[in-house]
CSV table of C-alpha atoms and ligand atoms in Angstrom, one decimal:
chain,number,residue,atom,x,y,z
A,1,UNK,CA,0.0,0.0,0.0
A,2,UNK,CA,1.2,3.5,-0.8
A,3,UNK,CA,2.4,5.4,2.3
A,4,UNK,CA,1.5,9.1,2.5
A,5,UNK,CA,2.5,11.5,5.3
A,6,UNK,CA,0.5,14.7,5.7
A,7,UNK,CA,2.1,17.5,7.8
A,8,UNK,CA,-0.2,20.2,9.2
A,9,UNK,CA,-3.6,18.8,10.0
A,10,UNK,CA,-5.8,21.9,9.6
A,11,UNK,CA,-8.7,22.3,7.0
A,12,UNK,CA,-6.4,21.3,4.1
A,13,UNK,CA,-4.3,18.6,5.8
A,14,UNK,CA,-7.2,16.8,7.5
A,15,UNK,CA,-9.4,16.7,4.5
A,16,UNK,CA,-6.6,15.4,2.3
A,17,UNK,CA,-5.6,12.9,4.9
A,18,UNK,CA,-9.1,11.5,5.2
A,19,UNK,CA,-9.6,11.5,1.5
A,20,UNK,CA,-6.4,9.5,0.8
A,21,UNK,CA,-6.8,7.2,3.9
A,22,UNK,CA,-9.7,5.5,2.1
A,23,UNK,CA,-7.1,3.6,0.0
A,24,UNK,CA,-3.7,4.4,1.3
A,25,UNK,CA,-1.7,4.2,4.5
A,26,UNK,CA,-1.8,7.8,5.8
A,27,UNK,CA,0.2,9.3,8.6
A,28,UNK,CA,-1.2,12.6,9.8
A,29,UNK,CA,1.4,14.7,11.6
A,30,UNK,CA,0.9,18.0,13.5
A,31,UNK,CA,2.9,20.0,16.1
A,32,UNK,CA,-0.4,20.5,18.0
A,33,UNK,CA,-0.6,17.4,20.2
A,34,UNK,CA,-4.2,18.2,21.2
A,35,UNK,CA,-5.3,17.9,17.6
A,36,UNK,CA,-3.5,14.6,17.2
A,37,UNK,CA,-5.1,13.2,20.4
A,38,UNK,CA,-8.6,14.2,19.0
A,39,UNK,CA,-8.0,12.5,15.7
A,40,UNK,CA,-6.7,9.4,17.6
A,41,UNK,CA,-10.0,9.4,19.5
A,42,UNK,CA,-12.0,10.0,16.3
A,43,UNK,CA,-13.0,13.5,17.3
A,44,UNK,CA,-13.0,16.0,14.4
A,45,UNK,CA,-10.9,19.1,15.3
A,46,UNK,CA,-12.8,21.2,12.7
A,47,UNK,CA,-16.5,21.8,12.0
A,48,UNK,CA,-17.1,19.8,8.8
A,49,UNK,CA,-19.9,17.3,8.3
A,50,UNK,CA,-18.0,15.0,5.9
A,51,UNK,CA,-14.8,15.1,8.0
A,52,UNK,CA,-16.8,14.2,11.2
A,53,UNK,CA,-18.6,11.4,9.4
A,54,UNK,CA,-15.4,9.9,7.8
A,55,UNK,CA,-13.5,10.0,11.1
A,56,UNK,CA,-16.3,8.3,13.0
A,57,UNK,CA,-17.8,5.9,10.6
A,58,UNK,CA,-15.3,5.0,7.8
A,59,UNK,CA,-12.8,2.3,7.7
A,60,UNK,CA,-9.7,4.3,7.1
A,61,UNK,CA,-5.9,3.5,7.0
A,62,UNK,CA,-5.2,6.6,9.1
A,63,UNK,CA,-2.6,7.1,11.8
A,64,UNK,CA,-2.2,10.3,13.8
A,65,UNK,CA,1.2,11.2,15.3
A,66,UNK,CA,3.1,14.0,16.8
A,67,UNK,CA,6.4,12.3,15.9
A,68,UNK,CA,7.6,13.8,12.6
A,69,UNK,CA,10.2,11.0,11.9
A,70,UNK,CA,7.5,8.3,12.4
A,71,UNK,CA,5.3,10.1,9.8
A,72,UNK,CA,8.0,10.9,7.3
A,73,UNK,CA,10.3,7.9,7.1
A,74,UNK,CA,9.4,5.4,4.4
A,75,UNK,CA,6.6,7.6,3.0
A,76,UNK,CA,6.2,7.6,-0.8
A,77,UNK,CA,4.5,11.0,-0.8
A,78,UNK,CA,4.7,13.8,1.8
A,79,UNK,CA,2.0,16.5,1.7
A,80,UNK,CA,2.8,19.9,3.3
A,81,UNK,CA,-0.2,21.8,4.5
A,82,UNK,CA,1.2,24.1,7.2
A,83,UNK,CA,0.1,27.8,7.4
A,84,UNK,CA,1.4,30.6,5.2
A,85,UNK,CA,0.2,33.7,7.0
A,86,UNK,CA,0.6,37.1,5.3
A,87,UNK,CA,3.5,39.1,6.8
A,88,UNK,CA,2.7,42.8,6.7
A,89,UNK,CA,6.4,43.7,7.2
A,90,UNK,CA,7.7,41.8,4.1
A,91,UNK,CA,4.4,42.2,2.1
A,92,UNK,CA,4.5,38.5,1.4
A,93,UNK,CA,3.5,35.1,2.8
A,94,UNK,CA,5.5,33.8,5.7
A,95,UNK,CA,6.6,30.5,4.2
A,96,UNK,CA,8.9,29.5,7.1
A,97,UNK,CA,6.7,26.6,8.3
A,98,UNK,CA,6.6,25.1,4.8
A,99,UNK,CA,10.4,25.5,4.3
A,100,UNK,CA,11.2,24.1,7.8
A,101,UNK,CA,8.8,21.1,7.4
A,102,UNK,CA,10.3,20.2,4.0
A,103,UNK,CA,13.8,20.3,5.4
A,104,UNK,CA,12.7,18.2,8.3
A,105,UNK,CA,11.0,15.7,6.0
A,106,UNK,CA,14.0,15.5,3.6
A,107,UNK,CA,16.4,14.9,6.5
A,108,UNK,CA,14.8,11.5,7.2
A,109,UNK,CA,13.4,10.6,3.7
A,110,UNK,CA,15.4,11.2,0.5
A,111,UNK,CA,13.1,9.5,-1.9
A,112,UNK,CA,9.5,10.8,-1.3
A,113,UNK,CA,7.8,13.2,-3.6
A,114,UNK,CA,7.1,16.3,-1.5
A,115,UNK,CA,3.8,17.9,-2.5
A,116,UNK,CA,3.1,21.5,-1.2
A,117,UNK,CA,-0.6,22.1,-0.7
A,118,UNK,CA,-0.1,25.3,1.3
A,119,UNK,CA,-0.7,28.4,-0.7
A,120,UNK,CA,2.7,29.9,-1.6
A,121,UNK,CA,4.0,32.9,-3.6
A,122,UNK,CA,4.6,32.5,-7.3
A,123,UNK,CA,8.1,31.2,-7.8
A,124,UNK,CA,8.5,29.6,-4.3
A,125,UNK,CA,8.7,26.0,-5.5
A,126,UNK,CA,11.3,26.8,-8.1
A,127,UNK,CA,13.4,28.8,-5.6
A,128,UNK,CA,13.3,26.2,-2.9
A,129,UNK,CA,14.1,23.3,-5.3
A,130,UNK,CA,17.2,25.2,-6.5
A,131,UNK,CA,18.2,26.2,-3.0
A,132,UNK,CA,17.9,22.6,-1.7
A,133,UNK,CA,19.1,21.1,-5.0
A,134,UNK,CA,16.0,18.9,-4.8
A,135,UNK,CA,13.9,18.1,-7.9
A,136,UNK,CA,11.2,16.1,-6.0
A,137,UNK,CA,9.3,19.1,-4.6
A,138,UNK,CA,6.1,20.1,-6.4
A,139,UNK,CA,3.1,22.3,-5.8
A,140,UNK,CA,-0.5,21.3,-6.1
A,141,UNK,CA,-3.0,24.0,-5.2
A,142,UNK,CA,-5.9,23.4,-2.8
A,143,UNK,CA,-9.4,24.8,-3.7
A,144,UNK,CA,-11.5,23.6,-0.8
A,145,UNK,CA,-14.0,25.8,1.1
A,146,UNK,CA,-14.0,25.8,4.9
A,147,UNK,CA,-17.0,23.9,6.2
A,148,UNK,CA,-17.0,21.7,3.0
A,149,UNK,CA,-13.3,20.7,3.1
A,150,UNK,CA,-13.6,17.0,2.6
A,151,UNK,CA,-16.7,17.3,0.3
A,152,UNK,CA,-14.7,19.6,-2.0
A,153,UNK,CA,-11.9,17.0,-2.2
A,154,UNK,CA,-14.3,14.1,-2.8
A,155,UNK,CA,-15.9,16.1,-5.6
A,156,UNK,CA,-13.0,18.4,-6.7
A,157,UNK,CA,-13.7,21.3,-9.1
A,158,UNK,CA,-10.3,20.3,-10.7
A,159,UNK,CA,-7.0,18.8,-9.7
A,160,UNK,CA,-4.0,21.0,-10.6
A,161,UNK,CA,-0.5,19.5,-10.4
A,162,UNK,CA,2.5,21.8,-10.9
A,163,UNK,CA,4.8,19.2,-12.5
A,164,UNK,CA,4.8,16.7,-15.4
A,165,UNK,CA,7.1,14.1,-13.7
A,166,UNK,CA,6.1,10.4,-13.4
A,167,UNK,CA,5.7,10.7,-9.6
A,168,UNK,CA,3.5,13.8,-10.0
A,169,UNK,CA,1.3,11.9,-12.4
A,170,UNK,CA,1.1,9.1,-9.8
A,171,UNK,CA,0.1,11.6,-7.1
A,172,UNK,CA,-2.7,13.0,-9.3
A,173,UNK,CA,-3.9,9.4,-9.8
A,174,UNK,CA,-4.1,8.9,-6.0
A,175,UNK,CA,-6.3,12.0,-5.6
A,176,UNK,CA,-8.5,11.1,-8.5
A,177,UNK,CA,-8.8,7.5,-7.4
A,178,UNK,CA,-10.0,8.6,-3.9
A,179,UNK,CA,-12.5,11.1,-5.3
A,180,UNK,CA,-16.2,10.2,-5.8
A,181,UNK,CA,-16.7,12.4,-8.9
A,182,UNK,CA,-17.0,10.6,-12.2
A,183,UNK,CA,-15.0,12.9,-14.5
A,184,UNK,CA,-12.4,15.0,-12.7
A,185,UNK,CA,-10.4,17.5,-14.8
A,186,UNK,CA,-6.7,17.0,-14.1
A,187,UNK,CA,-4.3,19.6,-15.4
A,188,UNK,CA,-0.5,19.3,-15.3
A,189,UNK,CA,1.4,22.6,-15.5
A,190,UNK,CA,4.7,24.2,-14.6
A,191,UNK,CA,5.2,25.0,-10.9
A,192,UNK,CA,5.0,28.8,-11.4
A,193,UNK,CA,1.8,28.3,-13.4
A,194,UNK,CA,0.2,26.1,-10.7
A,195,UNK,CA,1.1,28.7,-8.0
A,196,UNK,CA,-0.4,31.5,-10.2
A,197,UNK,CA,-3.6,29.5,-10.8
A,198,UNK,CA,-4.2,29.4,-7.0
A,199,UNK,CA,-3.6,33.2,-6.5
A,200,UNK,CA,-5.5,34.3,-9.6
A,201,UNK,CA,-8.5,32.0,-8.7
A,202,UNK,CA,-8.8,33.5,-5.2
A,203,UNK,CA,-8.2,37.0,-6.5
A,204,UNK,CA,-11.0,36.5,-9.1
A,205,UNK,CA,-13.4,35.4,-6.3
A,206,UNK,CA,-12.4,38.4,-4.2
A,207,UNK,CA,-13.0,40.7,-7.2
A,208,UNK,CA,-16.5,39.3,-7.6
A,209,UNK,CA,-17.3,39.8,-3.9
A,210,UNK,CA,-15.9,43.3,-4.1
A,211,UNK,CA,-17.8,44.1,-7.3
A,212,UNK,CA,-21.2,43.2,-5.8
A,213,UNK,CA,-20.3,45.0,-2.6
A,214,UNK,CA,-19.6,48.2,-4.5
A,215,UNK,CA,-22.8,47.7,-6.4
A,216,UNK,CA,-24.5,47.6,-3.0
A,217,UNK,CA,-22.6,50.7,-1.8
A,218,UNK,CA,-23.9,52.5,-4.9
A,219,UNK,CA,-27.5,51.4,-4.4
A,220,UNK,CA,-27.4,52.4,-0.7
A,221,UNK,CA,-26.0,55.8,-1.5
A,222,UNK,CA,-28.7,56.4,-4.2
A,223,UNK,CA,-31.5,54.7,-2.3
A,224,UNK,CA,-32.0,52.0,-5.0
A,225,UNK,CA,-32.9,48.4,-4.4
A,226,UNK,CA,-29.7,46.3,-4.4
A,227,UNK,CA,-31.8,43.1,-4.9
A,228,UNK,CA,-33.5,44.3,-8.0
A,229,UNK,CA,-30.2,45.5,-9.6
A,230,UNK,CA,-28.4,42.2,-8.8
A,231,UNK,CA,-31.3,40.1,-10.0
A,232,UNK,CA,-31.3,42.0,-13.3
A,233,UNK,CA,-27.6,42.0,-13.7
A,234,UNK,CA,-27.2,38.3,-12.9
A,235,UNK,CA,-29.9,37.1,-15.3
A,236,UNK,CA,-27.2,37.5,-18.0
A,237,UNK,CA,-25.8,33.9,-18.2
A,238,UNK,CA,-22.3,35.3,-18.8
A,239,UNK,CA,-22.5,36.8,-15.3
A,240,UNK,CA,-24.5,34.1,-13.5
A,241,UNK,CA,-26.6,34.1,-10.4
A,242,UNK,CA,-24.1,32.9,-7.9
A,243,UNK,CA,-21.5,34.3,-5.5
A,244,UNK,CA,-23.2,37.7,-5.6
A,245,UNK,CA,-24.6,38.2,-2.1
A,246,UNK,CA,-23.4,41.5,-0.6
A,247,UNK,CA,-21.5,41.5,2.7
A,248,UNK,CA,-19.3,43.7,4.9
A,249,UNK,CA,-16.3,42.7,2.8
A,250,UNK,CA,-14.5,39.6,1.6
A,251,UNK,CA,-12.8,37.8,4.5
A,252,UNK,CA,-11.7,34.4,5.9
A,253,UNK,CA,-8.2,33.0,6.0
A,254,UNK,CA,-7.5,33.0,2.2
A,255,UNK,CA,-9.0,35.8,0.1
A,256,UNK,CA,-7.5,38.8,2.0
A,257,UNK,CA,-4.0,37.3,2.1
A,258,UNK,CA,-3.9,35.7,-1.3
A,259,UNK,CA,-5.0,39.0,-3.0
A,260,UNK,CA,-2.2,40.9,-1.2
A,261,UNK,CA,0.3,38.2,-2.2
A,262,UNK,CA,-0.7,38.4,-5.9
A,263,UNK,CA,-0.3,42.2,-5.7
A,264,UNK,CA,3.2,41.7,-4.4
A,265,UNK,CA,3.9,39.2,-7.2
A,266,UNK,CA,2.9,42.0,-9.6
A,267,UNK,CA,5.5,44.4,-8.2
A,268,UNK,CA,7.4,44.7,-11.6
A,269,UNK,CA,4.3,44.3,-13.9
A,270,UNK,CA,2.0,47.2,-14.7
A,271,UNK,CA,-1.5,46.7,-13.2
A,272,UNK,CA,-4.5,48.6,-11.9
A,273,UNK,CA,-7.1,45.9,-11.2
A,274,UNK,CA,-5.3,43.8,-8.6
A,275,UNK,CA,-4.5,46.8,-6.5
A,276,UNK,CA,-8.1,47.9,-6.8
A,277,UNK,CA,-9.3,44.5,-5.6
A,278,UNK,CA,-7.2,44.8,-2.4
A,279,UNK,CA,-8.2,48.4,-1.8
A,280,UNK,CA,-11.9,47.9,-2.6
A,281,UNK,CA,-12.3,45.8,0.6
A,282,UNK,CA,-11.0,48.6,2.8
A,283,UNK,CA,-13.2,51.2,1.1
A,284,UNK,CA,-16.2,48.9,1.6
A,285,UNK,CA,-15.6,48.5,5.3
A,286,UNK,CA,-15.1,52.3,5.7
A,287,UNK,CA,-18.4,52.8,3.9
A,288,UNK,CA,-20.3,50.3,6.1
A,289,UNK,CA,-18.8,51.6,9.3
A,290,UNK,CA,-19.7,55.2,8.4
A,291,UNK,CA,-23.3,54.1,7.5
A,292,UNK,CA,-23.6,52.4,10.9
A,293,UNK,CA,-22.2,55.5,12.7
A,294,UNK,CA,-24.7,57.7,10.8
A,295,UNK,CA,-27.5,55.9,12.7
A,296,UNK,CA,-26.0,57.3,16.0
A,297,UNK,CA,-26.2,54.1,18.1
A,298,UNK,CA,-24.7,54.2,21.7
A,299,UNK,CA,-24.0,50.5,22.0
A,300,UNK,CA,-23.3,48.4,18.9
A,301,UNK,CA,-23.9,44.7,19.2
A,302,UNK,CA,-21.8,42.4,17.0
A,303,UNK,CA,-23.7,39.2,16.3
A,304,UNK,CA,-21.0,36.5,15.7
A,305,UNK,CA,-17.3,37.0,14.8
A,306,UNK,CA,-17.3,34.3,12.2
A,307,UNK,CA,-17.0,35.0,8.5
A,308,UNK,CA,-19.9,33.0,7.2
A,309,UNK,CA,-22.8,30.8,8.4
A,310,UNK,CA,-21.5,27.5,9.9
A,311,UNK,CA,-17.9,28.6,10.3
A,312,UNK,CA,-15.9,27.6,13.3
A,313,UNK,CA,-13.2,30.3,13.3
A,314,UNK,CA,-12.8,34.1,13.1
A,315,UNK,CA,-9.8,34.3,10.8
A,316,UNK,CA,-9.9,37.7,9.1
A,317,UNK,CA,-13.7,37.9,9.3
A,318,UNK,CA,-14.9,41.2,7.7
A,319,UNK,CA,-17.0,42.1,10.8
A,320,UNK,CA,-13.8,42.5,12.8
A,321,UNK,CA,-12.7,45.2,10.3
A,322,UNK,CA,-16.0,47.0,10.9
A,323,UNK,CA,-15.5,46.7,14.7
A,324,UNK,CA,-12.0,48.2,14.5
A,325,UNK,CA,-13.4,51.2,12.6
A,326,UNK,CA,-16.3,51.7,15.0
A,327,UNK,CA,-14.0,51.5,18.1
A,328,UNK,CA,-11.5,53.9,16.6
A,329,UNK,CA,-14.3,56.4,16.6
A,330,UNK,CA,-14.9,55.8,20.3
A,331,UNK,CA,-18.1,53.8,20.0
A,332,UNK,CA,-18.9,51.0,22.5
A,333,UNK,CA,-19.1,47.5,20.9
A,334,UNK,CA,-20.4,44.4,22.6
A,335,UNK,CA,-20.2,40.9,21.1
A,336,UNK,CA,-22.3,37.7,21.0
A,337,UNK,CA,-20.1,34.8,20.0
A,338,UNK,CA,-21.0,31.3,21.4
A,339,UNK,CA,-17.7,29.8,19.9
A,340,UNK,CA,-15.6,32.3,22.0
A,341,UNK,CA,-15.1,31.4,25.6
A,342,UNK,CA,-13.4,34.5,27.0
A,343,UNK,CA,-15.2,37.5,28.5
A,344,UNK,CA,-13.4,40.1,26.4
A,345,UNK,CA,-12.4,40.3,22.7
A,346,UNK,CA,-9.8,43.0,22.0
A,347,UNK,CA,-11.3,45.0,25.0
A,348,UNK,CA,-14.9,44.6,23.9
A,349,UNK,CA,-17.2,42.8,26.3
A,350,UNK,CA,-18.5,39.3,25.2
A,351,UNK,CA,-22.1,38.7,26.3
A,352,UNK,CA,-22.9,35.0,26.7
A,353,UNK,CA,-26.7,35.4,27.0
A,354,UNK,CA,-28.3,36.1,23.7
A,355,UNK,CA,-31.4,37.9,25.2
A,356,UNK,CA,-29.2,40.1,27.3
A,357,UNK,CA,-27.1,40.9,24.2
A,358,UNK,CA,-30.2,41.8,22.2
A,359,UNK,CA,-31.5,44.0,25.1
A,360,UNK,CA,-28.3,45.9,25.6
A,361,UNK,CA,-27.6,46.6,21.9
A,362,UNK,CA,-29.0,49.7,20.2
A,363,UNK,CA,-28.1,48.2,16.8
A,364,UNK,CA,-27.1,44.6,16.0
A,365,UNK,CA,-24.7,44.3,13.1
A,366,UNK,CA,-24.4,40.9,11.5
A,367,UNK,CA,-22.6,39.9,8.3
A,368,UNK,CA,-25.1,37.1,7.7
A,369,UNK,CA,-28.7,37.0,9.0
A,370,UNK,CA,-29.7,34.2,11.3
A,371,UNK,CA,-33.2,33.1,12.3
A,372,UNK,CA,-32.5,33.6,16.0
A,373,UNK,CA,-32.5,37.3,15.3
A,374,UNK,CA,-36.1,37.4,14.0
A,375,UNK,CA,-37.5,39.0,17.2
A,376,UNK,CA,-35.2,42.0,16.9
A,377,UNK,CA,-35.6,42.8,13.2
A,378,UNK,CA,-35.9,46.5,14.0
A,379,UNK,CA,-32.3,46.5,15.5
A,380,UNK,CA,-30.6,44.5,12.7
A,381,UNK,CA,-28.0,46.0,10.4
A,382,UNK,CA,-26.9,43.6,7.7
A,383,UNK,CA,-26.1,43.7,3.9
A,384,UNK,CA,-27.2,40.0,3.6
A,385,UNK,CA,-29.7,40.5,0.8
A,386,UNK,CA,-30.2,36.9,-0.4
A,387,UNK,CA,-29.8,34.9,2.8
A,388,UNK,CA,-27.0,32.8,1.4
A,389,UNK,CA,-23.2,32.8,1.9
B,1,NAD,N1,-8.5,27.1,4.9
B,1,NAD,C1,-8.7,27.1,3.6
B,1,NAD,O1,-9.9,27.2,3.1
B,1,NAD,C2,-7.6,26.9,2.6
B,1,NAD,C3,-7.9,26.6,1.2
B,1,NAD,C4,-6.9,26.4,0.3
B,1,NAD,C5,-5.6,26.6,0.7
B,1,NAD,N2,-5.3,26.9,2.0
B,1,NAD,C6,-3.9,27.0,2.4
B,1,NAD,O2,-3.5,25.9,3.0
B,1,NAD,C7,-2.5,26.2,4.1
B,1,NAD,C8,-3.1,25.6,5.4
B,1,NAD,O3,-4.4,26.2,5.6
B,1,NAD,P1,-5.4,25.6,6.7
B,1,NAD,O4,-6.6,26.5,6.7
B,1,NAD,O5,-5.5,24.2,6.6
B,1,NAD,O6,-4.5,26.0,8.1
B,1,NAD,P2,-4.8,25.6,9.6
B,1,NAD,O7,-4.4,26.7,10.4
B,1,NAD,O8,-6.2,25.1,9.7
B,1,NAD,O9,-3.9,24.3,9.8
B,1,NAD,C9,-2.5,24.4,9.8
B,1,NAD,C10,-2.0,23.3,10.7
B,1,NAD,O10,-0.6,23.2,10.6
B,1,NAD,C11,-0.1,23.0,11.9
B,1,NAD,N3,1.3,23.4,11.9
B,1,NAD,C12,1.8,24.7,12.0
B,1,NAD,N4,3.2,24.6,11.9
B,1,NAD,C13,3.5,23.3,11.7
B,1,NAD,C14,4.8,22.7,11.5
B,1,NAD,N5,5.9,23.3,11.5
B,1,NAD,N6,4.7,21.3,11.4
B,1,NAD,C15,3.6,20.6,11.4
B,1,NAD,N7,2.4,21.2,11.6
B,1,NAD,C16,2.4,22.5,11.7
B,1,NAD,C17,-1.0,23.7,12.9
B,1,NAD,O11,-0.9,23.2,14.2
B,1,NAD,C18,-2.3,23.5,12.2
B,1,NAD,O12,-3.0,22.3,12.7
B,1,NAD,C19,-2.4,27.7,4.0
B,1,NAD,O13,-1.3,28.0,3.2
B,1,NAD,C20,-3.6,28.2,3.4
B,1,NAD,O14,-3.5,29.4,2.7
B,1,NAD,C21,-6.3,27.0,3.0
C-alpha cells in the first residue's frame, strides 16, 4: 500500500488525509498534540460534516502522530499543509513553516515526492528546489471551502499539479482515485503556473465579492434596491446568479492574504485591477462603518465574529474590520459569539446570553442574518440581501 505523510492537520491537511486514507496508509502529523489526540479518538478538530462522518464511521488506514520522523520515514509522498500567513512587514507570505517542514522531512526521507498544498508565492517551489538542490518538490493548489473541506476533495472542481514528472502523475492518480466524482479534470502545469492558478483564482473570487459589494454601496448611496439590480444583472448567463450576495467585505483565511500576495507578485508588472481588488475591501468597510455610525447608536452589538454561516473560526472575518473602525471612533461595541469562551475580545465585552445581548444593543450588526434574530428585526444591520453565503 502507498504510504503518505501529511504535515499540518488543519482544514487542508485533515481533508486530504481523510480522502487519501480510504485507499492508502496515511500518517497525519501536526505539532499541535491536542489535535493529534482528538484524531486518535475519532473526534474531528474542525466543523465539517464529511470530516466528522469519515473519522467516526469509515474504515480508514489513518494514523495520527506528533512524531515527525515516524510520519515521514518510508513515506512515498509527503504532503505539506502548514500555514502561510501574510507578513505585513515583508508584504509577502511567511513560508517558514513550509520550508522548515520540507527540510525536516528530507532529513529522514530522501526518496519521497514532496507535495506542497499550502498556498505559496509564485516562484517559491522553483526557488526552494534550487536552494535545496532537490527536484522532487512540487506544488498542487488546494481549492476547498472551509465547512466543505472533505466534500470539495471528494468532488473536486479540478486537480492541478505543478509538474509533469512520473511521480506527479502518480500523485494525481491517488487524488483522482479517492474522489467520488466521475470525471475529474486534471491539469499538469509548470510549478509557477500552478502557483499562479491558485492566487489568480482566489483574486477573481475576491474581485466578484468586491464588485457586488460596490454595487451595493452605490445602491445604498442612491436609495436604490440592491436586490432588483443584482437580480437583473445576474440574469445574464455570462455573469451568472451565484456568489453575488453583498457582505461587509471579503474575509476568511485565504482571500485577504492571497490577493495581497498576488499584488506583491505583480511588483514589476503594470496593473490597476489587482490593487483595486485589495483596496476595494478597505473602502467597503469604511463605507459600512460610516453608515452604521450615521444611525447614532450608543451601544453596537456584533452578532457573531465568524466569516460565514456554519464557520468555526474568526480568521480575518470582515466584521472585525468594521468593529475596529467603530471602536476607533470611540463607539462601544459588545459581542455575542458562542464559539468564543473568554469575557473580552480586544477590549470589547463578550455577552454570553443572547437575550441580554439583544436588550443591551441599540443596533445589532451581522454579516449574515440568522433566524435567531427574527425577534429584533428593528435593530438589525446587515447587507445580507439573499440569505446565502
Ligand atoms: N482554509 C482554507 O480554506 C484553505 C484553502 C486552500 C488553501 N489553504 C492554504 O493551506 C494552508 C493551510 O491552511 P489551513 O486552513 O489548513 O490552516 P490551519 O491553520 O487550519 O492548519 C494548519 C495546521 O498546521 C499545523 N502546523 C503549523 N506549523 C507546523 C509545523 N511546523 N509542522 C507541522 N504542523 C504545523 C498547525 O498546528 C495546524 O494544525 C495555508 O497555506 C492556506 O493558505 C487554505
